[in-house]
Structures are given as C-alpha cells and as structure tokens.
Amino acid sequence: GDWSVASASPTRDQDGLPAIGFRMDTVGAQLLGRLTEANVGEPMAVLLDDKIYTAPNINSRISRNGIITGRYTQAELQYIVRTLSAGSLSARLAPEPMSINTIAPELGADNLEKGLAASWIALIAVGVFMIIYYFFHGIVAMIALASNALIILGIMSLAQASFTLPGIAGIVLTFGMAVDANVLIYERIREELLAGNDLKTSVRLAYQKVLSTIVDANVTNLIVCFVLAYTATEEVKGFAITLGIGVVATMFSSLFISRIIYSWLIDRFGVSQMRQLPMLVPFLQKSFEPNINWIKLRPLFILISAGLIGLGVAMIGIQGEEMLDTEFRGGTVATLQFGIDPETGEQIRLTREEVEQRVDQIAEQAAQGDGQGSAGTEQDADQTPAGEGQQSPLTVLQNADIVAIDSDDGVSSAKFQVKTTLGDRPEDADLFRNALTNAFSDVIDSQPALSFDGSDIEDASLAPVIKIFDARLGTINGVDYDNNVEEFIGGAAIVLADIEPRVSETSLNDRLQLFRTQPDNSWALNRQFDLVVLEGTSDAVETAVVLVRDEAIDFENERIWNAEIAEREWNLVREALTNATSLTSTQSFSAEIASSFRAQAIVAVLLSFLLILIYIWARFGSVRYSIAAITALVHDVIIAIGLIAFAEILYEHVPFLVSLGLQPYKIDLALVAAILTIVGYSLNDTIVILDRIRENRGKLAYASAIIVNRSINQTLSRTVITSGTTLIALIVLFSSGGDALSSFTYALICGVLIGTYSSIAVAAPLAYTKRIPESARK
C-alpha cells in the first residue's frame, strides 16, 4: 500500500539508552497496528531496497508512534534515522561509489589555518582603510560588521551548519559586500552634506535613496545563492549557504543597525558633524567628481571588450578539455605533503622535475609489465583491475599533471598535486594512491597502523576498558600504578599494552586528539581526556592508558556507562590507532559523476541568468535594463573563464608569475561557485549604476547621454572604493590563504576587475537611448 514512516528521530528508552523514535502516517498507523498486534514477541525487519537495516523484537502493539531499542553506536543510530526518514530509494544504488574524497587531518588543518589567518588579515586591512577614509563613519561600519559576524555565527550555530573553506571565503566576501553597502550610504551622506544639508537630514536622505539600490543588489546575490544551494555539491553549498546568510545579515546590519547608531549619535549625543577624508582633502573630492563623457568612449569600449572576449574564446579553444578538472572529466587528484628530514630537522622539498620523474617511473614500470608500478605488493597485485594481457591502468600517469603548491620559487615545494584521468573505478584510485605512497615513501610523513593487546577485539565488553572508581589508577596487567586519576573517577581507563611498533607519546596523543575532533565524533569534544604513559619512554611508548570522563554520564547505571563510555571510546581508540595514516590526500570522480557535475554547472549558470533577467526586468520596468545587465554578465563570464585558461599557459611559460603564486587552474566545482559569485558581484556593481540612471531619469521615458554620463560619474567614487576594498581582501586571501583558496580567489580577482570595467563600459552605455524625434513617435 501507499503508506510510510512520516518521521524518525533519535530518542532515549526507559533506561536512558539511545533509541530511535518513529511516527507513521495515518494509513501506515492502521496497517502497522494490525501487523504488530498479531506478532507481539516476534522480530520485525526494517527492509529498504531489499536490505535489512535493523530487526528489533515487537514488544507491544504499535500504531501511530513507536520506538526501536537496541545497542546502537551513535553512527548506527543516525544512519538508521536518516534511512527511515528518507524511505525507499527511487533507484538502486550502484555497488561502487561514484566519488571518493579522502584528506588527512593534517592537510585539512593546514588549509584551515591558512584560510582563517588570511581572512583575519583581509578583514583588518579593509577595516583600517574604512576608518582612515571615512573617519568615524568607518567606526560605525566596523560596529555594523561585528554585528553582521555575530548574526552569521548565530544562524550557522542554530542551523548546526559547519564551516568549509569555501564557507570562510563566503564570509570574507560577505564582509566585502557589507562594506559596499556602507560605502553606498557614506557616499550619499557626503553628497547631501556637500549639498548644504545638516548631518541629520543628510543621514535620513542617504538611507532613503540607497534603500532600493542595496535591496536590488543583495537580492540578485541571493538568487545566485539560491541556485547554488539547490544545484551544487555539499562543499559549494557551504559557500552558498554562508553567503546567503551573510547577504541577509548584511542588509539588516547596514540598513537597520548602522541607522540606529546614527540616530543614537545625533539625537542622544547631539553630534552635528561627521567629516570624511575627501571633505578635508579637496584633491580627493575633485578626483571623484570627474566630468567624463563615457558615451563618447563607446567605440573604444567596444574595441577593448571585443579584444578581451576574443582572447577569452581563444584561450578556451586552445585549452579545450584540458582546462576541466577531474570533477568534470573524471579521474583522481592526489596531494603529497612531505615530512621532516630526520637528519637535518628541516622540511623536505623536491623540485617539480623530481616529482615528475618519480611519477613517470611508476608509468614506465607499469608499461613494462609490473601491474602495480612502484606499488607492487603481492596483495595489491591480486586486486589489479587489469586482466591477463592487459596493460596496467597506471600507464596513464605518464600524462599526469604535476603542480607545485605553496612554492616560493615556483620550482621546489614541500607539497604537490598529482592529477590524472585514472580513477573511474575505486580500485583504480586505490592503485594510484598505493603507487604514489610507495614511490614517495622516503619523503612522505606517514603514520603506521598500531597493534596492542586486544586491538583486534570489536566487542567493548571484552576489551581492556576499566572503570575508574578510585583516585589511584591501581593494578593493570598485574602491575600496580600510583598515578593520580581523581579527576577521572566515574570515567574509563583504556589500556594500550605492548604497543607495536613503538611510537612517541606525541604521535599517540595527536592521533587520538585528531579523531576526537572529527565531525563524526563531536560527542567526544566535551569529555575530559588524557593520555598517560605507563611503560617505555616518551619517544618509544610500550604501554599507556587513555583516560576519559563525561560528567553527564552516570557511572552507576551500568547499561548507559557501557554504551556511552566503554563502547564509544573503545571504538574511537581502535579507529584512531589501528589504521595507517598518510599525509597523502586523494579525490576521485567517476565519469558518471563528472557528467552529472557538468550538467549541474550548466544548469546553475543558465538558471542564475534567467532568474536575474526576470528580477531586473520586474524591478526596472524595462527589458533594456535586463539586457544591459545580462550582456555585461556574459561578457564577464567569458573573459573570466578565458583568464583561467590563460593562467595555465602562463604557468608553463612564465616562471616569474609562478613564484607569485600562479597555478595551472582548472575548472572545478569551486571555480563554478567563483564564476557565479562574479555574476553576483558584477550585478551588484551594475545595479548601483543602473539604479542611479533610473533615479536621474525620473519620469523621462528614456535615459539620455547626459543622464548616463552623470550617473556613472556620480557613482564612480563608490565603484572605485568598493572594488578597491574587495580587491584588498581577495589579494590577501590569494597570497596567504593557501592552495585551497588559490583558484577561487584568482577567479574572483579577475571577476572584480572585469566586473568593475563592464559595469561602466558595457552595461551603463546599453541603458542609453537616443531621444526619439517627436514626429517619429507620432
């Protein structure tokens, strides 16, 4: 019948243990009541897509609501809840994953640290400029930005959303747009002050006049965020959601919070003057009040734009599929992070040529009949996907792309990316990863799988997990230990005896700490934790205990303590220590998912354009303005993609630019997000000018050359300052944000420059209409 589980959620049973609560729809409640009433005491399987997810016993009749109890780990519980909530799949899952993405915690921490540091530097730089240029107005802007940040963090926390690196970039971009809104307000305030109005009147008029501009500019950005959130992958969704929250927070802080601050200063404290730097330095004021005939320059703009578009199309044609990353072509990307030289204590660095030689050697050995290349272990050979007489898939590594990451000189580095089309199947990706790991085993800082007494035990009730009752550690394996563990009374001591191979205390502690901070193990964050060495030295630990305690868990309740402390902590320790880890991260995509991603990217761009066209048409009441905006957007996107392709050509032929951080950028999902962000930014800029044209036009049926020129000149100061502050933030992110944000910020830098140009030279002139003679209108 057509009935199902209406909802499912985690809950607790009568003993306080984790359980799964569910609620049926109306028809389902009636049918389930009849079924369970006749089978009390019998097991009932939860079957989805011919797979049994759980099979609990029926304790009583169940109709509308029910509860499933059992000994579930948190991961199992969440999985069953999601499965019950999702229901049966409309199509069967493939037996093999279409995309695999693994990254070592050390690499993720490094990228995150650089991204956060660069973000702080960018925000401080922009803040300093605002205060220097706008004086006390700049301080108001910083207060509004701080409020903006609190709103974003609050909403992200309520939504239990996590920050990704693109999400951090989204926050920085949000602050850039918030600065833009404040710049619009402050420039208007100065206009009104120079027109002879007092401060109170100037503030009131400024907010009235910029309201529609700020709303229009931010709504178009929301359209892009909406499209990304519904068409992009999870990583890009993090950027879209963060940026979307930021857009809403920006409108609130710019139009409401800053307005309250001004009212407070003027009405409560009687502030009557708030000057800005251009008002004290006449040269600056005159520089931003040009009298340029922009319409007259249209032939020159057409020539420049045609040249840039031609260059973009040519670069795209030359690079072709080569400019697409593995996400759109299928394949695997591996990141190699080298360790520390034990003899010198310095970071190991290789040149790009040396890395390329090692990768080519893998391909050569594979071509000569060694199916595994450098990764030829006996176990791997049994899993080689190439059958008898077939060439090893590793031979394609002779065409692999080698990219030096975070290179000071563009030649040598401690981190490289190896990109190849290999990896359509999971076993190919594993083959590639194993080959690289073995080929670079002498320089990669890897951590071996550890074994210790009981490390093969899966049942926590049989594991060496001891409940702590006393302030003294006591007897372990026949040896008395006097270690003070008073603060862990009620917790557990997990014994790691006869650790092989011997590792340092720091290595053990780091591995355990890293796993405790993983998203899947968030339950462990608030627990007390310590590692105590019992036998051996700090450099070669033989026996140790892991001490943990959770104040919220009552150790007198045996069932809860076993489930929440003993079982969870034992599983975490085993997972952290018994699996080998390496600083090699890999990301692979099958041809199927690459095709899906290409379709998603095309849909995202086209849908964004369509919705933006409709919105501008509705707001401005004329299709001319929509065409002007969309033409500028197409212009910007083509040139931006061309510059991305051009970067790869420059990388191969201009070493000087490589030393500045230039890389052979590929079109991936992050760059699609960047391109759509360029769309949003360019629109932001364009709408400001078009809105001023609409305002200056008044009730006239057309925008004359005089009106268009005046509008561009009046908004020029805002355009230059906003683009300048955004570029400051992006350049800082590009130069010190690490490789994870490099391609993203490079595309945005290109987009800001092109978008600023197109708003003035493409979109605004298209809004110009020659006056229609009276006779012609009749």
PDB file of N, CA, C and O in Angstrom, residues 157-207:
ATOM      1  N   SER A 157      25.161  28.523  13.829  1.00  0.00           N
ATOM      2  CA  SER A 157      25.103  27.661  15.010  1.00  0.00           C
ATOM      3  C   SER A 157      23.719  27.055  15.177  1.00  0.00           C
ATOM      4  O   SER A 157      23.574  25.863  15.460  1.00  0.00           O
ATOM      5  N   LEU A 158      22.678  27.871  15.010  1.00  0.00           N
ATOM      6  CA  LEU A 158      21.306  27.360  15.131  1.00  0.00           C
ATOM      7  C   LEU A 158      21.016  26.297  14.077  1.00  0.00           C
ATOM      8  O   LEU A 158      20.319  25.317  14.344  1.00  0.00           O
ATOM      9  N   ALA A 159      21.552  26.512  12.885  1.00  0.00           N
ATOM     10  CA  ALA A 159      21.321  25.565  11.785  1.00  0.00           C
ATOM     11  C   ALA A 159      22.256  24.361  11.857  1.00  0.00           C
ATOM     12  O   ALA A 159      22.157  23.444  11.049  1.00  0.00           O
ATOM     13  N   GLN A 160      23.177  24.381  12.853  1.00  0.00           N
ATOM     14  CA  GLN A 160      24.172  23.316  13.013  1.00  0.00           C
ATOM     15  C   GLN A 160      24.947  23.097  11.714  1.00  0.00           C
ATOM     16  O   GLN A 160      25.273  21.967  11.333  1.00  0.00           O
ATOM     17  N   ALA A 161      25.229  24.219  11.043  1.00  0.00           N
ATOM     18  CA  ALA A 161      25.991  24.144   9.792  1.00  0.00           C
ATOM     19  C   ALA A 161      27.474  24.245  10.105  1.00  0.00           C
ATOM     20  O   ALA A 161      27.877  24.935  11.037  1.00  0.00           O
ATOM     21  N   SER A 162      28.287  23.541   9.328  1.00  0.00           N
ATOM     22  CA  SER A 162      29.733  23.561   9.547  1.00  0.00           C
ATOM     23  C   SER A 162      30.398  24.491   8.537  1.00  0.00           C
ATOM     24  O   SER A 162      29.897  24.696   7.433  1.00  0.00           O
ATOM     25  N   PHE A 163      31.536  25.067   8.942  1.00  0.00           N
ATOM     26  CA  PHE A 163      32.273  25.958   8.064  1.00  0.00           C
ATOM     27  C   PHE A 163      33.229  25.147   7.191  1.00  0.00           C
ATOM     28  O   PHE A 163      34.030  24.361   7.681  1.00  0.00           O
ATOM     29  N   THR A 164      33.128  25.353   5.882  1.00  0.00           N
ATOM     30  CA  THR A 164      34.091  24.792   4.957  1.00  0.00           C
ATOM     31  C   THR A 164      35.010  25.928   4.525  1.00  0.00           C
ATOM     32  O   THR A 164      34.744  27.094   4.793  1.00  0.00           O
ATOM     33  N   LEU A 165      36.105  25.585   3.830  1.00  0.00           N
ATOM     34  CA  LEU A 165      36.979  26.647   3.339  1.00  0.00           C
ATOM     35  C   LEU A 165      36.245  27.589   2.380  1.00  0.00           C
ATOM     36  O   LEU A 165      36.367  28.805   2.481  1.00  0.00           O
ATOM     37  N   PRO A 166      35.454  27.065   1.414  1.00  0.00           N
ATOM     38  CA  PRO A 166      34.643  27.989   0.618  1.00  0.00           C
ATOM     39  C   PRO A 166      33.685  28.799   1.490  1.00  0.00           C
ATOM     40  O   PRO A 166      33.363  29.939   1.170  1.00  0.00           O
ATOM     41  N   GLY A 167      33.213  28.208   2.594  1.00  0.00           N
ATOM     42  CA  GLY A 167      32.341  28.945   3.512  1.00  0.00           C
ATOM     43  C   GLY A 167      33.060  30.112   4.140  1.00  0.00           C
ATOM     44  O   GLY A 167      32.492  31.205   4.303  1.00  0.00           O
ATOM     45  N   ILE A 168      34.329  29.909   4.520  1.00  0.00           N
ATOM     46  CA  ILE A 168      35.127  31.004   5.071  1.00  0.00           C
ATOM     47  C   ILE A 168      35.304  32.091   4.014  1.00  0.00           C
ATOM     48  O   ILE A 168      35.211  33.287   4.310  1.00  0.00           O
ATOM     49  N   ALA A 169      35.568  31.680   2.766  1.00  0.00           N
ATOM     50  CA  ALA A 169      35.670  32.652   1.679  1.00  0.00           C
ATOM     51  C   ALA A 169      34.352  33.395   1.504  1.00  0.00           C
ATOM     52  O   ALA A 169      34.326  34.593   1.208  1.00  0.00           O
ATOM     53  N   GLY A 170      33.237  32.683   1.696  1.00  0.00           N
ATOM     54  CA  GLY A 170      31.925  33.313   1.615  1.00  0.00           C
ATOM     55  C   GLY A 170      31.745  34.397   2.660  1.00  0.00           C
ATOM     56  O   GLY A 170      31.145  35.446   2.399  1.00  0.00           O
ATOM     57  N   ILE A 171      32.275  34.175   3.871  1.00  0.00           N
ATOM     58  CA  ILE A 171      32.178  35.181   4.926  1.00  0.00           C
ATOM     59  C   ILE A 171      32.987  36.414   4.558  1.00  0.00           C
ATOM     60  O   ILE A 171      32.532  37.560   4.719  1.00  0.00           O
ATOM     61  N   VAL A 172      34.218  36.194   4.057  1.00  0.00           N
ATOM     62  CA  VAL A 172      35.045  37.327   3.652  1.00  0.00           C
ATOM     63  C   VAL A 172      34.355  38.122   2.541  1.00  0.00           C
ATOM     64  O   VAL A 172      34.338  39.360   2.549  1.00  0.00           O
ATOM     65  N   LEU A 173      33.771  37.404   1.582  1.00  0.00           N
ATOM     66  CA  LEU A 173      33.056  38.082   0.501  1.00  0.00           C
ATOM     67  C   LEU A 173      31.825  38.806   1.040  1.00  0.00           C
ATOM     68  O   LEU A 173      31.472  39.897   0.569  1.00  0.00           O
ATOM     69  N   THR A 174      31.185  38.220   2.035  1.00  0.00           N
ATOM     70  CA  THR A 174      30.041  38.871   2.672  1.00  0.00           C
ATOM     71  C   THR A 174      30.443  40.206   3.276  1.00  0.00           C
ATOM     72  O   THR A 174      29.749  41.219   3.126  1.00  0.00           O
ATOM     73  N   PHE A 175      31.581  40.212   3.965  1.00  0.00           N
ATOM     74  CA  PHE A 175      32.061  41.458   4.555  1.00  0.00           C
ATOM     75  C   PHE A 175      32.400  42.483   3.470  1.00  0.00           C
ATOM     76  O   PHE A 175      32.208  43.678   3.658  1.00  0.00           O
ATOM     77  N   GLY A 176      32.905  41.972   2.329  1.00  0.00           N
ATOM     78  CA  GLY A 176      33.165  42.883   1.220  1.00  0.00           C
ATOM     79  C   GLY A 176      31.894  43.536   0.726  1.00  0.00           C
ATOM     80  O   GLY A 176      31.855  44.741   0.441  1.00  0.00           O
ATOM     81  N   MET A 177      30.811  42.759   0.626  1.00  0.00           N
ATOM     82  CA  MET A 177      29.522  43.316   0.196  1.00  0.00           C
ATOM     83  C   MET A 177      28.927  44.224   1.271  1.00  0.00           C
ATOM     84  O   MET A 177      28.246  45.199   0.966  1.00  0.00           O
ATOM     85  N   ALA A 178      29.187  43.884   2.554  1.00  0.00           N
ATOM     86  CA  ALA A 178      28.706  44.745   3.640  1.00  0.00           C
ATOM     87  C   ALA A 178      29.410  46.085   3.581  1.00  0.00           C
ATOM     88  O   ALA A 178      28.793  47.141   3.805  1.00  0.00           O
ATOM     89  N   VAL A 179      30.712  46.063   3.281  1.00  0.00           N
ATOM     90  CA  VAL A 179      31.456  47.312   3.112  1.00  0.00           C
ATOM     91  C   VAL A 179      30.868  48.098   1.950  1.00  0.00           C
ATOM     92  O   VAL A 179      30.728  49.328   2.019  1.00  0.00           O
ATOM     93  N   ASP A 180      30.513  47.399   0.867  1.00  0.00           N
ATOM     94  CA  ASP A 180      29.909  48.057  -0.292  1.00  0.00           C
ATOM     95  C   ASP A 180      28.638  48.795   0.098  1.00  0.00           C
ATOM     96  O   ASP A 180      28.418  49.942  -0.296  1.00  0.00           O
ATOM     97  N   ALA A 181      27.783  48.140   0.895  1.00  0.00           N
ATOM     98  CA  ALA A 181      26.542  48.785   1.335  1.00  0.00           C
ATOM     99  C   ALA A 181      26.848  50.021   2.166  1.00  0.00           C
ATOM    100  O   ALA A 181      26.201  51.070   2.012  1.00  0.00           O
ATOM    101  N   ASN A 182      27.837  49.922   3.049  1.00  0.00           N
ATOM    102  CA  ASN A 182      28.199  51.072   3.874  1.00  0.00           C
ATOM    103  C   ASN A 182      28.801  52.195   3.034  1.00  0.00           C
ATOM    104  O   ASN A 182      28.541  53.374   3.282  1.00  0.00           O
ATOM    105  N   VAL A 183      29.619  51.818   2.044  1.00  0.00           N
ATOM    106  CA  VAL A 183      30.201  52.828   1.158  1.00  0.00           C
ATOM    107  C   VAL A 183      29.096  53.575   0.420  1.00  0.00           C
ATOM    108  O   VAL A 183      29.145  54.810   0.273  1.00  0.00           O
ATOM    109  N   LEU A 184      28.090  52.851  -0.066  1.00  0.00           N
ATOM    110  CA  LEU A 184      26.957  53.495  -0.731  1.00  0.00           C
ATOM    111  C   LEU A 184      26.311  54.541   0.175  1.00  0.00           C
ATOM    112  O   LEU A 184      26.013  55.663  -0.250  1.00  0.00           O
ATOM    113  N   ILE A 185      26.114  54.159   1.440  1.00  0.00           N
ATOM    114  CA  ILE A 185      25.472  55.069   2.404  1.00  0.00           C
ATOM    115  C   ILE A 185      26.350  56.278   2.667  1.00  0.00           C
ATOM    116  O   ILE A 185      25.885  57.432   2.638  1.00  0.00           O
ATOM    117  N   TYR A 186      27.642  56.043   2.900  1.00  0.00           N
ATOM    118  CA  TYR A 186      28.532  57.147   3.266  1.00  0.00           C
ATOM    119  C   TYR A 186      28.749  58.115   2.111  1.00  0.00           C
ATOM    120  O   TYR A 186      28.865  59.333   2.318  1.00  0.00           O
ATOM    121  N   GLU A 187      28.827  57.566   0.885  1.00  0.00           N
ATOM    122  CA  GLU A 187      28.984  58.439  -0.277  1.00  0.00           C
ATOM    123  C   GLU A 187      27.739  59.316  -0.453  1.00  0.00           C
ATOM    124  O   GLU A 187      27.839  60.500  -0.794  1.00  0.00           O
ATOM    125  N   ARG A 188      26.586  58.751  -0.184  1.00  0.00           N
ATOM    126  CA  ARG A 188      25.340  59.524  -0.264  1.00  0.00           C
ATOM    127  C   ARG A 188      25.275  60.581   0.838  1.00  0.00           C
ATOM    128  O   ARG A 188      24.825  61.711   0.617  1.00  0.00           O
ATOM    129  N   ILE A 189      25.731  60.211   2.024  1.00  0.00           N
ATOM    130  CA  ILE A 189      25.751  61.183   3.125  1.00  0.00           C
ATOM    131  C   ILE A 189      26.647  62.362   2.748  1.00  0.00           C
ATOM    132  O   ILE A 189      26.286  63.528   2.971  1.00  0.00           O
ATOM    133  N   ARG A 190      27.816  62.073   2.152  1.00  0.00           N
ATOM    134  CA  ARG A 190      28.713  63.165   1.760  1.00  0.00           C
ATOM    135  C   ARG A 190      28.085  64.030   0.673  1.00  0.00           C
ATOM    136  O   ARG A 190      28.219  65.264   0.694  1.00  0.00           O
ATOM    137  N   GLU A 191      27.402  63.388  -0.275  1.00  0.00           N
ATOM    138  CA  GLU A 191      26.720  64.166  -1.312  1.00  0.00           C
ATOM    139  C   GLU A 191      25.732  65.148  -0.699  1.00  0.00           C
ATOM    140  O   GLU A 191      25.658  66.324  -1.098  1.00  0.00           O
ATOM    141  N   GLU A 192      24.951  64.652   0.259  1.00  0.00           N
ATOM    142  CA  GLU A 192      23.936  65.521   0.888  1.00  0.00           C
ATOM    143  C   GLU A 192      24.580  66.605   1.740  1.00  0.00           C
ATOM    144  O   GLU A 192      24.095  67.741   1.784  1.00  0.00           O
ATOM    145  N   LEU A 193      25.681  66.276   2.419  1.00  0.00           N
ATOM    146  CA  LEU A 193      26.376  67.293   3.223  1.00  0.00           C
ATOM    147  C   LEU A 193      26.947  68.384   2.327  1.00  0.00           C
ATOM    148  O   LEU A 193      26.849  69.583   2.649  1.00  0.00           O
ATOM    149  N   LEU A 194      27.543  67.980   1.204  1.00  0.00           N
ATOM    150  CA  LEU A 194      28.105  68.961   0.266  1.00  0.00           C
ATOM    151  C   LEU A 194      27.018  69.785  -0.407  1.00  0.00           C
ATOM    152  O   LEU A 194      27.269  70.891  -0.900  1.00  0.00           O
ATOM    153  N   ALA A 195      25.781  69.231  -0.427  1.00  0.00           N
ATOM    154  CA  ALA A 195      24.651  69.974  -0.998  1.00  0.00           C
ATOM    155  C   ALA A 195      24.098  71.004  -0.007  1.00  0.00           C
ATOM    156  O   ALA A 195      23.168  71.750  -0.351  1.00  0.00           O
ATOM    157  N   GLY A 196      24.630  71.038   1.222  1.00  0.00           N
ATOM    158  CA  GLY A 196      24.218  72.044   2.191  1.00  0.00           C
ATOM    159  C   GLY A 196      23.303  71.549   3.294  1.00  0.00           C
ATOM    160  O   GLY A 196      22.877  72.342   4.151  1.00  0.00           O
ATOM    161  N   ASN A 197      22.969  70.273   3.312  1.00  0.00           N
ATOM    162  CA  ASN A 197      22.093  69.741   4.367  1.00  0.00           C
ATOM    163  C   ASN A 197      22.883  69.498   5.656  1.00  0.00           C
ATOM    164  O   ASN A 197      24.097  69.277   5.623  1.00  0.00           O
ATOM    165  N   ASP A 198      22.159  69.535   6.791  1.00  0.00           N
ATOM    166  CA  ASP A 198      22.823  69.197   8.053  1.00  0.00           C
ATOM    167  C   ASP A 198      22.981  67.679   8.154  1.00  0.00           C
ATOM    168  O   ASP A 198      22.485  66.928   7.320  1.00  0.00           O
ATOM    169  N   LEU A 199      23.684  67.222   9.204  1.00  0.00           N
ATOM    170  CA  LEU A 199      24.002  65.808   9.321  1.00  0.00           C
ATOM    171  C   LEU A 199      22.749  64.951   9.437  1.00  0.00           C
ATOM    172  O   LEU A 199      22.636  63.905   8.784  1.00  0.00           O
ATOM    173  N   LYS A 200      21.792  65.375  10.255  1.00  0.00           N
ATOM    174  CA  LYS A 200      20.587  64.577  10.471  1.00  0.00           C
ATOM    175  C   LYS A 200      19.800  64.407   9.172  1.00  0.00           C
ATOM    176  O   LYS A 200      19.365  63.288   8.833  1.00  0.00           O
ATOM    177  N   THR A 201      19.643  65.496   8.433  1.00  0.00           N
ATOM    178  CA  THR A 201      18.912  65.439   7.159  1.00  0.00           C
ATOM    179  C   THR A 201      19.683  64.600   6.141  1.00  0.00           C
ATOM    180  O   THR A 201      19.101  63.808   5.389  1.00  0.00           O
ATOM    181  N   SER A 202      21.009  64.762   6.131  1.00  0.00           N
ATOM    182  CA  SER A 202      21.838  64.025   5.172  1.00  0.00           C
ATOM    183  C   SER A 202      21.737  62.526   5.410  1.00  0.00           C
ATOM    184  O   SER A 202      21.631  61.742   4.464  1.00  0.00           O
ATOM    185  N   VAL A 203      21.769  62.120   6.676  1.00  0.00           N
ATOM    186  CA  VAL A 203      21.661  60.695   7.003  1.00  0.00           C
ATOM    187  C   VAL A 203      20.299  60.154   6.580  1.00  0.00           C
ATOM    188  O   VAL A 203      20.192  59.083   5.974  1.00  0.00           O
ATOM    189  N   ARG A 204      19.240  60.911   6.881  1.00  0.00           N
ATOM    190  CA  ARG A 204      17.886  60.462   6.533  1.00  0.00           C
ATOM    191  C   ARG A 204      17.731  60.317   5.027  1.00  0.00           C
ATOM    192  O   ARG A 204      17.228  59.288   4.541  1.00  0.00           O
ATOM    193  N   LEU A 205      18.163  61.312   4.256  1.00  0.00           N
ATOM    194  CA  LEU A 205      18.033  61.257   2.800  1.00  0.00           C
ATOM    195  C   LEU A 205      18.901  60.155   2.196  1.00  0.00           C
ATOM    196  O   LEU A 205      18.498  59.475   1.249  1.00  0.00           O
ATOM    197  N   ALA A 206      20.095  59.981   2.771  1.00  0.00           N
ATOM    198  CA  ALA A 206      21.002  58.958   2.244  1.00  0.00           C
ATOM    199  C   ALA A 206      20.384  57.573   2.365  1.00  0.00           C
ATOM    200  O   ALA A 206      20.399  56.780   1.415  1.00  0.00           O
ATOM    201  N   TYR A 207      19.834  57.272   3.531  1.00  0.00           N
ATOM    202  CA  TYR A 207      19.229  55.954   3.730  1.00  0.00           C
ATOM    203  C   TYR A 207      17.997  55.768   2.841  1.00  0.00           C
ATOM    204  O   TYR A 207      17.741  54.660   2.353  1.00  0.00           O
TER     205      TYR A 207
END
